[in-house]
Amino acid sequence: MDNELRSAAPVVRESAPDRSPWTPAVVPIVDRRQETGDVFTVTLAAPDGYRFRPGQFNMVTVFGVGECALSLAGASDEPTLRHTVRAVGSVTRALARLRPGDRVGLRGPYGSSWPLDQAAGHDLLLIAGGVGLPPLRPVMYHVLQRPDVFGRVTVLYGVRSPADILYRDELQQWAKQPGLKVWVIVAQADVAWRGPVGFVTTLFPALDLNPSTTWTFMCGPEAMMRFAARLLEERGVPDERIFLSLERNMQCAVGFCGHCQFGPEFVCMDGPVFSYWRIRHFFTIREA
Amino acid sequence: MSGAEPSPVVKRHAFLERLQEAQRQLLEPGLKSFTAAPGEYLAREGEPAHAFYLIQSGHVAIGTHLGERGAVPIQTVGPGDVVGWSWVVPPYRWQFDARAVDRVEGLFFEAAWLRELCEKNTTLGYQVLKQLIASISSRLAATRLQKLDVYG
């Protein structure tokens, strides 16, 4: 057990701006982009004084429909806020129908963030599955703006099919950066696909991994994260340096309602980014 | 596919490195290197499983033919991985195709030679099978997750 590392790697919890937690700011949509068949990115104007850290999320209201938690998918220093969303529920489907100029409610930012300061000077391994890539994109922007701060950076991105790949152009740009490797793997290939086929863990044997210097950030389906974390531990990566972002039914986002409770943790406040060491015992408990 | 005796410096692979030095020495006489051009088949479904491949660079698509859909890759394996366990299981015929996606370099054992060695030296055979089962196990787990379609 590496107590020093555990005490040195707290997840940073950020508080929302000085506004009633229940009162959303009203902001316009300034851009909208269709990423794949059912995934889109909305860009919102940021309220005055708004700042976030990579890994955090906002609560976005579609007036007359409802509110949902959306992870931040843009750079933390840009003047607008980007959310990449899959249209799967009533709120996200309604959000998908809105266009630039329409207004939404915004509360946030909420939650913990990726421990980028602690990971500085080390190798980074980012593992994303499906729409788990957007919460990791702010990490990539952070890294790209600071090329000398991190060691080797590897991105493993698993998706269902080539048609589901998000941010294709950016992935290609990232892959051209020195010291940065990007591998995209699809579970179902079409005839045109020339890249790897399989689940994202299929890429692990080829990973040139130094367990003593690697910090891993993961976001994707929990089954993916469970298996990936287990395999990383087998490769010697300490659970204190494996971080994952959880998704739960977040409603109040400020720890009042309890809908997102996960063991003793509230995902909205203590997460969504957790160290694997902190939650591993709850991670394998089956939900009733 | 072309094959040759590998020089000592290229006889490295995760599969071999997990074995003890004495076991590696027993295996070394049968170790050969190969290269495969993109599109070249290392294995064809139904044909004799003549080799056990250790991939050092490049990628190999494991797949099958599905009528009008043609050759469908199911899984791709790359550096550090192995290809082929049909050489262990009678009647020693490949169950799937294995095709080089890009230029592939690696090592291989002749199946008959390796089987005979493992039969004669069951301690070595057990260690080889243990390593092989570790690969099969992780590949199977990945395939199960792939089948579950968890990405949504």
Tab-separated table of C-alpha atoms in Angstrom:
chain	number	residue	atom	x	y	z
A	1	MET	CA	0.000	0.000	0.000
A	2	ASP	CA	1.410	3.349	-1.016
A	3	ASN	CA	0.005	5.645	1.667
A	4	GLU	CA	2.081	8.593	0.557
A	5	LEU	CA	0.667	8.372	-2.934
A	6	ARG	CA	-2.871	7.924	-1.657
A	7	SER	CA	-2.648	10.998	0.521
A	8	ALA	CA	-0.948	12.953	-2.261
A	9	ALA	CA	-3.559	12.242	-4.872
A	10	PRO	CA	-6.843	13.652	-3.715
A	11	VAL	CA	-9.447	14.347	-6.313
A	12	VAL	CA	-9.927	18.092	-6.521
A	13	ARG	CA	-13.474	19.091	-5.695
A	14	GLU	CA	-14.602	22.334	-7.205
A	15	SER	CA	-17.479	24.426	-5.987
A	16	ALA	CA	-19.986	26.128	-8.213
A	17	PRO	CA	-19.890	29.908	-8.649
A	18	ASP	CA	-21.502	32.113	-6.023
A	19	ARG	CA	-25.101	31.571	-7.050
A	20	SER	CA	-27.970	29.653	-5.494
A	21	PRO	CA	-27.419	26.029	-6.418
A	22	TRP	CA	-31.003	25.856	-7.650
A	23	THR	CA	-30.945	28.895	-9.921
A	24	PRO	CA	-29.678	28.285	-13.416
A	25	ALA	CA	-28.065	30.959	-15.511
A	26	VAL	CA	-29.803	31.388	-18.837
A	27	VAL	CA	-27.334	31.075	-21.709
A	28	PRO	CA	-27.667	30.850	-25.475
A	29	ILE	CA	-26.544	27.995	-27.662
A	30	VAL	CA	-23.874	29.486	-29.898
A	31	ASP	CA	-23.086	26.440	-32.018
A	32	ARG	CA	-24.323	22.933	-32.691
A	33	ARG	CA	-22.540	20.130	-34.484
A	34	GLN	CA	-23.735	16.632	-35.294
A	35	GLU	CA	-20.906	14.240	-34.412
A	36	THR	CA	-22.452	10.863	-35.299
A	37	GLY	CA	-25.959	9.523	-35.881
A	38	ASP	CA	-27.197	10.183	-32.349
A	39	VAL	CA	-24.365	12.189	-30.802
A	40	PHE	CA	-24.083	15.952	-31.090
A	41	THR	CA	-22.072	18.785	-29.564
A	42	VAL	CA	-23.689	21.957	-28.310
A	43	THR	CA	-21.596	25.007	-27.549
A	44	LEU	CA	-22.994	27.327	-24.902
A	45	ALA	CA	-22.010	30.844	-23.949
A	46	ALA	CA	-20.333	30.777	-20.541
A	47	PRO	CA	-21.819	32.880	-17.729
A	48	ASP	CA	-19.617	35.650	-16.324
A	49	GLY	CA	-16.865	34.349	-14.085
A	50	TYR	CA	-17.440	30.741	-15.044
A	51	ARG	CA	-14.397	28.479	-14.753
A	52	PHE	CA	-14.136	24.694	-14.776
A	53	ARG	CA	-11.543	21.976	-14.452
A	54	PRO	CA	-11.302	18.989	-16.832
A	55	GLY	CA	-13.595	16.204	-15.631
A	56	GLN	CA	-16.355	18.407	-14.218
A	57	PHE	CA	-19.942	18.609	-15.416
A	58	ASN	CA	-22.822	21.053	-15.767
A	59	MET	CA	-26.545	20.675	-15.169
A	60	VAL	CA	-28.288	21.850	-18.332
A	61	THR	CA	-31.997	22.660	-18.448
A	62	VAL	CA	-34.154	22.447	-21.522
A	63	PHE	CA	-37.008	24.681	-20.453
A	64	GLY	CA	-40.307	22.911	-20.211
A	65	VAL	CA	-38.671	19.502	-20.445
A	66	GLY	CA	-36.157	18.999	-17.661
A	67	GLU	CA	-32.557	19.055	-16.562
A	68	CYS	CA	-29.656	16.652	-17.072
A	69	ALA	CA	-26.008	16.338	-16.133
A	70	LEU	CA	-23.581	16.834	-19.030
A	71	SER	CA	-19.821	16.496	-18.838
A	72	LEU	CA	-17.698	19.326	-20.164
A	73	ALA	CA	-15.987	18.396	-23.414
A	74	GLY	CA	-14.116	21.551	-24.393
A	75	ALA	CA	-10.932	23.249	-23.260
A	76	SER	CA	-11.092	24.714	-19.783
A	77	ASP	CA	-9.663	28.047	-20.974
A	78	GLU	CA	-11.967	28.698	-23.903
A	79	PRO	CA	-14.716	31.332	-23.606
A	80	THR	CA	-17.536	28.914	-24.417
A	81	LEU	CA	-18.693	25.600	-22.966
A	82	ARG	CA	-18.924	22.489	-25.109
A	83	HIS	CA	-21.010	19.442	-24.299
A	84	THR	CA	-21.027	16.320	-26.433
A	85	VAL	CA	-24.261	14.470	-25.848
A	86	ARG	CA	-25.931	11.273	-26.959
A	87	ALA	CA	-29.647	11.821	-27.529
A	88	VAL	CA	-31.087	9.012	-25.434
A	89	GLY	CA	-33.525	10.524	-22.917
A	90	SER	CA	-36.279	13.117	-22.975
A	91	VAL	CA	-33.991	16.025	-22.041
A	92	THR	CA	-31.118	15.117	-24.344
A	93	ARG	CA	-33.512	14.463	-27.232
A	94	ALA	CA	-35.094	17.881	-26.635
A	95	LEU	CA	-31.627	19.442	-26.448
A	96	ALA	CA	-30.796	17.806	-29.767
A	97	ARG	CA	-33.683	19.696	-31.378
A	98	LEU	CA	-32.457	23.120	-30.207
A	99	ARG	CA	-30.432	25.339	-32.512
A	100	PRO	CA	-28.014	28.262	-32.132
A	101	GLY	CA	-29.813	31.220	-30.581
A	102	ASP	CA	-32.073	29.026	-28.445
A	103	ARG	CA	-31.544	29.387	-24.697
A	104	VAL	CA	-30.956	26.785	-22.023
A	105	GLY	CA	-30.477	26.858	-18.274
A	106	LEU	CA	-27.045	26.184	-16.862
A	107	ARG	CA	-25.882	25.272	-13.367
A	108	GLY	CA	-22.302	24.380	-12.640
A	109	PRO	CA	-19.566	23.473	-12.846
A	110	TYR	CA	-19.917	20.607	-10.416
A	111	GLY	CA	-17.930	17.673	-9.211
A	112	SER	CA	-14.349	16.548	-8.970
A	113	SER	CA	-11.776	16.763	-11.734
A	114	TRP	CA	-8.994	14.667	-13.229
A	115	PRO	CA	-5.850	14.992	-11.071
A	116	LEU	CA	-3.760	16.668	-13.743
A	117	ASP	CA	-1.504	18.520	-11.325
A	118	GLN	CA	-0.562	15.307	-9.535
A	119	ALA	CA	-0.039	13.487	-12.833
A	120	ALA	CA	2.317	16.172	-14.168
A	121	GLY	CA	5.733	14.770	-14.985
A	122	HIS	CA	4.380	11.269	-15.521
A	123	ASP	CA	3.093	9.173	-18.413
A	124	LEU	CA	-0.627	9.444	-19.072
A	125	LEU	CA	-2.842	6.641	-20.298
A	126	LEU	CA	-6.345	7.716	-21.299
A	127	ILE	CA	-8.892	4.963	-21.915
A	128	ALA	CA	-12.245	5.915	-23.367
A	129	GLY	CA	-15.219	3.874	-24.471
A	130	GLY	CA	-18.073	5.156	-26.622
A	131	VAL	CA	-19.309	8.535	-25.392
A	132	GLY	CA	-16.735	8.317	-22.595
A	133	LEU	CA	-14.314	10.240	-24.800
A	134	PRO	CA	-15.883	13.714	-24.292
A	135	PRO	CA	-15.047	13.950	-20.544
A	136	LEU	CA	-11.437	13.113	-21.429
A	137	ARG	CA	-11.155	15.643	-24.244
A	138	PRO	CA	-10.458	18.558	-21.849
A	139	VAL	CA	-7.528	16.477	-20.564
A	140	MET	CA	-6.151	16.267	-24.090
A	141	TYR	CA	-6.468	20.024	-24.558
A	142	HIS	CA	-4.682	20.532	-21.247
A	143	VAL	CA	-1.893	18.173	-22.332
A	144	LEU	CA	-1.533	19.652	-25.819
A	145	GLN	CA	-1.117	23.127	-24.339
A	146	ARG	CA	1.629	21.809	-22.057
A	147	PRO	CA	3.693	19.420	-24.200
A	148	ASP	CA	6.657	19.445	-21.847
A	149	VAL	CA	4.722	18.794	-18.652
A	150	PHE	CA	3.769	15.158	-19.242
A	151	GLY	CA	5.728	12.108	-20.311
A	152	ARG	CA	4.367	9.736	-22.929
A	153	VAL	CA	0.646	10.145	-23.551
A	154	THR	CA	-1.402	7.255	-24.915
A	155	VAL	CA	-5.076	7.368	-25.855
A	156	LEU	CA	-7.020	4.109	-26.255
A	157	TYR	CA	-10.493	4.666	-27.619
A	158	GLY	CA	-12.985	1.857	-28.133
A	159	VAL	CA	-16.253	2.289	-29.992
A	160	ARG	CA	-18.944	0.057	-31.400
A	161	SER	CA	-18.262	0.750	-35.088
A	162	PRO	CA	-16.326	3.171	-37.323
A	163	ALA	CA	-19.506	5.252	-37.696
A	164	ASP	CA	-19.502	5.875	-33.931
A	165	ILE	CA	-16.039	7.445	-33.733
A	166	LEU	CA	-16.196	10.908	-32.203
A	167	TYR	CA	-13.847	13.783	-33.025
A	168	ARG	CA	-12.199	11.952	-35.956
A	169	ASP	CA	-10.267	15.008	-37.135
A	170	GLU	CA	-8.992	15.790	-33.669
A	171	LEU	CA	-7.923	12.204	-33.055
A	172	GLN	CA	-5.862	12.364	-36.231
A	173	GLN	CA	-4.310	15.650	-35.144
A	174	TRP	CA	-3.492	14.288	-31.693
A	175	ALA	CA	-1.826	11.240	-33.224
A	176	LYS	CA	0.587	13.508	-35.108
A	177	GLN	CA	1.933	15.097	-31.918
A	178	PRO	CA	5.334	13.867	-30.756
A	179	GLY	CA	5.145	11.632	-27.690
A	180	LEU	CA	1.461	11.021	-28.204
A	181	LYS	CA	-0.095	7.763	-29.393
A	182	VAL	CA	-3.742	7.354	-30.312
A	183	TRP	CA	-5.310	3.970	-30.936
A	184	VAL	CA	-8.917	3.610	-31.978
A	185	ILE	CA	-10.450	0.135	-31.874
A	186	VAL	CA	-13.904	-0.841	-33.085
A	187	ALA	CA	-15.983	-3.769	-31.862
A	188	GLN	CA	-17.682	-4.262	-35.216
A	189	ALA	CA	-15.659	-3.523	-38.332
A	190	ASP	CA	-16.929	-2.733	-41.788
A	191	VAL	CA	-15.122	-3.570	-44.999
A	192	ALA	CA	-13.418	-0.165	-45.174
A	193	TRP	CA	-11.998	-0.273	-41.637
A	194	ARG	CA	-8.262	-0.924	-41.573
A	195	GLY	CA	-7.638	-0.361	-37.879
A	196	PRO	CA	-7.807	-2.665	-34.862
A	197	VAL	CA	-10.944	-4.708	-34.157
A	198	GLY	CA	-12.034	-5.910	-30.723
A	199	PHE	CA	-12.735	-4.586	-27.262
A	200	VAL	CA	-10.511	-1.790	-25.996
A	201	THR	CA	-8.644	-4.181	-23.680
A	202	THR	CA	-7.498	-6.088	-26.776
A	203	LEU	CA	-4.954	-3.282	-27.190
A	204	PHE	CA	-3.350	-3.845	-23.797
A	205	PRO	CA	-0.723	-6.472	-24.774
A	206	ALA	CA	0.814	-3.964	-27.186
A	207	LEU	CA	0.963	-1.192	-24.580
A	208	ASP	CA	4.471	-0.094	-23.762
A	209	LEU	CA	3.539	0.606	-20.178
A	210	ASN	CA	5.804	1.701	-17.357
A	211	PRO	CA	3.640	0.938	-14.300
A	212	SER	CA	5.762	3.020	-11.962
A	213	THR	CA	5.220	6.241	-13.907
A	214	THR	CA	1.807	5.817	-15.499
A	215	TRP	CA	-1.363	7.607	-14.445
A	216	THR	CA	-4.508	6.242	-16.025
A	217	PHE	CA	-7.726	8.179	-16.597
A	218	MET	CA	-10.729	6.198	-17.830
A	219	CYS	CA	-14.246	7.007	-18.869
A	220	GLY	CA	-16.730	4.704	-20.505
A	221	PRO	CA	-19.073	1.845	-19.702
A	222	GLU	CA	-18.504	0.543	-16.176
A	223	ALA	CA	-17.927	-2.993	-17.455
A	224	MET	CA	-15.104	-1.629	-19.600
A	225	MET	CA	-13.577	0.254	-16.681
A	226	ARG	CA	-13.806	-2.756	-14.339
A	227	PHE	CA	-11.993	-5.049	-16.755
A	228	ALA	CA	-9.469	-2.419	-17.780
A	229	ALA	CA	-8.649	-1.587	-14.154
A	230	ARG	CA	-8.132	-5.259	-13.379
A	231	LEU	CA	-5.791	-5.718	-16.338
A	232	LEU	CA	-3.845	-2.588	-15.427
A	233	GLU	CA	-3.358	-3.905	-11.917
A	234	GLU	CA	-2.059	-7.148	-13.394
A	235	ARG	CA	0.474	-5.021	-15.281
A	236	GLY	CA	1.542	-3.441	-11.976
A	237	VAL	CA	-0.217	-0.066	-12.163
A	238	PRO	CA	-1.158	0.914	-8.563
A	239	ASP	CA	-4.884	1.439	-8.012
A	240	GLU	CA	-4.070	4.891	-6.578
A	241	ARG	CA	-3.018	6.020	-10.042
A	242	ILE	CA	-6.064	4.709	-11.847
A	243	PHE	CA	-8.862	7.285	-12.053
A	244	LEU	CA	-12.289	6.832	-13.526
A	245	SER	CA	-15.298	8.974	-14.197
A	246	LEU	CA	-18.656	7.546	-13.150
A	247	GLU	CA	-22.077	8.323	-14.484
A	248	ARG	CA	-25.112	8.207	-12.222
A	249	ASN	CA	-28.564	9.739	-12.069
A	250	MET	CA	-27.580	13.211	-10.911
A	251	GLN	CA	-30.476	15.503	-10.110
A	252	CYS	CA	-29.501	18.186	-7.598
A	253	ALA	CA	-25.726	18.015	-8.266
A	254	VAL	CA	-24.995	19.423	-4.812
A	255	GLY	CA	-25.319	16.356	-2.589
A	256	PHE	CA	-28.841	16.996	-1.284
A	257	CYS	CA	-31.093	14.564	-3.081
A	258	GLY	CA	-29.086	11.337	-2.854
A	259	HIS	CA	-30.068	10.037	-6.288
A	260	CYS	CA	-26.447	9.585	-7.304
A	261	GLN	CA	-25.290	7.884	-4.128
A	262	PHE	CA	-22.632	5.258	-4.761
A	263	GLY	CA	-21.695	3.415	-1.576
A	264	PRO	CA	-20.798	6.215	0.845
A	265	GLU	CA	-20.040	8.633	-2.000
A	266	PHE	CA	-22.175	11.116	-3.863
A	267	VAL	CA	-21.124	10.987	-7.490
A	268	CYS	CA	-22.199	14.611	-8.020
A	269	MET	CA	-19.941	15.956	-5.268
A	270	ASP	CA	-17.298	13.336	-4.474
A	271	GLY	CA	-17.101	12.379	-8.146
A	272	PRO	CA	-17.635	12.016	-11.002
A	273	VAL	CA	-13.866	11.439	-11.044
A	274	PHE	CA	-12.741	8.927	-8.432
A	275	SER	CA	-9.528	7.073	-7.805
A	276	TYR	CA	-10.023	3.344	-8.316
A	277	TRP	CA	-8.486	2.787	-4.906
A	278	ARG	CA	-11.288	4.786	-3.307
A	279	ILE	CA	-14.234	3.049	-4.946
A	280	ARG	CA	-12.981	-0.375	-5.985
A	281	HIS	CA	-14.895	-2.197	-3.264
A	282	PHE	CA	-18.185	-0.651	-4.367
A	283	PHE	CA	-17.388	-0.986	-8.028
A	284	THR	CA	-18.061	-4.691	-8.103
A	285	ILE	CA	-21.207	-4.679	-5.953
A	286	ARG	CA	-24.212	-5.657	-8.013
A	287	GLU	CA	-27.059	-3.190	-7.959
A	288	ALA	CA	-30.417	-4.508	-6.793
B	1	MET	CA	5.216	-15.233	-45.818
B	2	SER	CA	8.958	-15.481	-45.431
B	3	GLY	CA	10.794	-17.146	-42.570
B	4	ALA	CA	14.367	-17.305	-41.285
B	5	GLU	CA	16.504	-18.035	-38.262
B	6	PRO	CA	16.180	-14.992	-35.981
B	7	SER	CA	19.250	-13.318	-34.579
B	8	PRO	CA	19.531	-13.417	-30.766
B	9	VAL	CA	18.524	-9.782	-30.452
B	10	VAL	CA	15.133	-10.318	-32.075
B	11	LYS	CA	14.169	-13.399	-30.045
B	12	ARG	CA	12.258	-11.255	-27.582
B	13	HIS	CA	8.553	-11.522	-26.975
B	14	ALA	CA	6.332	-11.164	-23.900
B	15	PHE	CA	5.298	-14.803	-24.224
B	16	LEU	CA	8.919	-15.964	-23.984
B	17	GLU	CA	9.874	-13.472	-21.303
B	18	ARG	CA	7.252	-14.876	-18.942
B	19	LEU	CA	8.994	-18.275	-19.072
B	20	GLN	CA	12.066	-19.239	-17.065
B	21	GLU	CA	15.468	-18.947	-18.728
B	22	ALA	CA	15.935	-22.738	-18.792
B	23	GLN	CA	12.592	-23.140	-20.525
B	24	ARG	CA	13.435	-20.466	-23.065
B	25	GLN	CA	16.664	-22.319	-23.875
B	26	LEU	CA	14.699	-25.476	-24.588
B	27	LEU	CA	12.412	-23.580	-26.946
B	28	GLU	CA	15.093	-21.555	-28.683
B	29	PRO	CA	16.172	-24.175	-31.269
B	30	GLY	CA	12.670	-24.174	-32.723
B	31	LEU	CA	12.257	-20.418	-32.847
B	32	LYS	CA	12.104	-18.884	-36.327
B	33	SER	CA	11.297	-15.410	-37.510
B	34	PHE	CA	8.808	-14.430	-40.188
B	35	THR	CA	7.471	-11.436	-41.998
B	36	ALA	CA	4.100	-11.139	-43.677
B	37	ALA	CA	3.003	-8.507	-46.161
B	38	PRO	CA	-0.315	-6.685	-45.731
B	39	GLY	CA	-3.156	-8.963	-46.778
B	40	GLU	CA	-1.097	-12.119	-46.457
B	41	TYR	CA	-2.662	-14.980	-44.502
B	42	LEU	CA	-0.866	-16.513	-41.537
B	43	ALA	CA	-3.694	-19.012	-41.124
B	44	ARG	CA	-6.690	-20.084	-43.166
B	45	GLU	CA	-9.782	-21.566	-41.610
B	46	GLY	CA	-9.891	-25.359	-41.966
B	47	GLU	CA	-6.281	-25.752	-43.061
B	48	PRO	CA	-3.664	-27.554	-40.936
B	49	ALA	CA	-2.529	-25.463	-37.975
B	50	HIS	CA	1.146	-25.636	-38.777
B	51	ALA	CA	2.516	-22.894	-36.553
B	52	PHE	CA	2.310	-20.913	-33.356
B	53	TYR	CA	2.995	-17.219	-33.962
B	54	LEU	CA	4.384	-14.583	-31.614
B	55	ILE	CA	3.702	-11.105	-33.015
B	56	GLN	CA	6.445	-8.523	-32.578
B	57	SER	CA	5.205	-5.739	-34.839
B	58	GLY	CA	2.217	-5.060	-37.034
B	59	HIS	CA	-1.338	-6.306	-36.655
B	60	VAL	CA	-3.140	-9.506	-37.527
B	61	ALA	CA	-6.897	-9.702	-38.056
B	62	ILE	CA	-8.562	-12.854	-36.782
B	63	GLY	CA	-11.748	-13.425	-38.707
B	64	THR	CA	-13.907	-15.558	-40.890
B	65	HIS	CA	-15.817	-15.437	-44.174
B	66	LEU	CA	-19.498	-14.621	-44.026
B	67	GLY	CA	-20.808	-15.260	-47.515
B	68	GLU	CA	-21.731	-12.009	-49.202
B	69	ARG	CA	-20.165	-9.941	-46.424
B	70	GLY	CA	-16.788	-11.390	-47.356
B	71	ALA	CA	-13.898	-11.547	-44.881
B	72	VAL	CA	-15.080	-10.173	-41.540
B	73	PRO	CA	-12.470	-9.371	-38.899
B	74	ILE	CA	-13.578	-10.324	-35.383
B	75	GLN	CA	-10.537	-9.250	-33.469
B	76	THR	CA	-7.154	-7.750	-34.206
B	77	VAL	CA	-4.041	-8.708	-32.323
B	78	GLY	CA	-0.774	-6.836	-32.291
B	79	PRO	CA	2.706	-6.659	-30.795
B	80	GLY	CA	3.128	-8.782	-27.667
B	81	ASP	CA	0.238	-11.036	-28.598
B	82	VAL	CA	0.148	-14.580	-29.950
B	83	VAL	CA	-1.743	-16.081	-32.858
B	84	GLY	CA	-2.971	-19.635	-32.905
B	85	TRP	CA	-3.822	-22.264	-30.387
B	86	SER	CA	-5.258	-24.744	-32.874
B	87	TRP	CA	-1.833	-26.417	-32.908
B	88	VAL	CA	-2.595	-27.778	-29.401
B	89	VAL	CA	-6.045	-29.171	-30.121
B	90	PRO	CA	-6.664	-32.171	-32.423
B	91	PRO	CA	-7.257	-32.341	-35.320
B	92	TYR	CA	-4.877	-29.352	-35.468
B	93	ARG	CA	-6.757	-27.262	-38.000
B	94	TRP	CA	-7.180	-23.476	-37.908
B	95	GLN	CA	-10.614	-22.433	-36.672
B	96	PHE	CA	-10.357	-18.895	-38.062
B	97	ASP	CA	-8.449	-16.925	-40.653
B	98	ALA	CA	-5.497	-14.828	-39.524
B	99	ARG	CA	-4.540	-12.126	-42.012
B	100	ALA	CA	-1.838	-9.472	-41.803
B	101	VAL	CA	-3.432	-6.032	-41.691
B	102	ASP	CA	-0.134	-4.245	-42.189
B	103	ARG	CA	3.421	-5.540	-42.430
B	104	VAL	CA	3.798	-8.069	-39.646
B	105	GLU	CA	7.043	-9.262	-38.111
B	106	GLY	CA	7.366	-11.912	-35.499
B	107	LEU	CA	8.533	-15.320	-34.394
B	108	PHE	CA	6.991	-18.730	-34.845
B	109	PHE	CA	7.373	-22.360	-33.886
B	110	GLU	CA	6.583	-25.242	-36.201
B	111	ALA	CA	3.510	-26.815	-34.617
B	112	ALA	CA	4.696	-30.419	-34.849
B	113	TRP	CA	8.081	-29.559	-33.329
B	114	LEU	CA	6.542	-27.649	-30.438
B	115	ARG	CA	3.931	-30.334	-29.729
B	116	GLU	CA	6.583	-33.034	-29.648
B	117	LEU	CA	8.781	-31.001	-27.309
B	118	CYS	CA	5.872	-30.303	-24.951
B	119	GLU	CA	4.839	-33.975	-24.959
B	120	LYS	CA	8.390	-35.066	-24.120
B	121	ASN	CA	8.946	-32.406	-21.485
B	122	THR	CA	5.615	-32.053	-19.742
B	123	THR	CA	6.965	-29.516	-17.245
B	124	LEU	CA	7.834	-27.238	-20.135
B	125	GLY	CA	4.570	-28.139	-21.844
B	126	TYR	CA	2.630	-27.119	-18.753
B	127	GLN	CA	4.381	-23.748	-18.610
B	128	VAL	CA	3.787	-23.137	-22.323
B	129	LEU	CA	0.113	-24.007	-21.905
B	130	LYS	CA	-0.170	-21.761	-18.842
B	131	GLN	CA	1.091	-18.822	-20.874
B	132	LEU	CA	-1.162	-19.758	-23.747
B	133	ILE	CA	-4.204	-19.983	-21.467
B	134	ALA	CA	-3.410	-16.504	-20.091
B	135	SER	CA	-3.635	-15.193	-23.662
B	136	ILE	CA	-6.777	-17.191	-24.386
B	137	SER	CA	-8.349	-15.967	-21.151
B	138	SER	CA	-7.776	-12.259	-21.812
B	139	ARG	CA	-8.848	-12.685	-25.458
B	140	LEU	CA	-12.020	-14.496	-24.354
B	141	ALA	CA	-12.846	-11.812	-21.772
B	142	ALA	CA	-12.417	-9.118	-24.419
B	143	THR	CA	-14.587	-11.077	-26.853
B	144	ARG	CA	-17.344	-11.436	-24.264
B	145	LEU	CA	-17.335	-7.689	-23.607
B	146	GLN	CA	-17.264	-7.056	-27.346
B	147	LYS	CA	-20.326	-9.272	-27.714
B	148	LEU	CA	-22.142	-7.449	-24.895
B	149	ASP	CA	-22.025	-4.249	-26.940
B	150	VAL	CA	-21.388	-2.177	-23.823
B	151	TYR	CA	-20.379	0.952	-25.722
B	152	GLY	CA	-24.039	1.485	-26.608
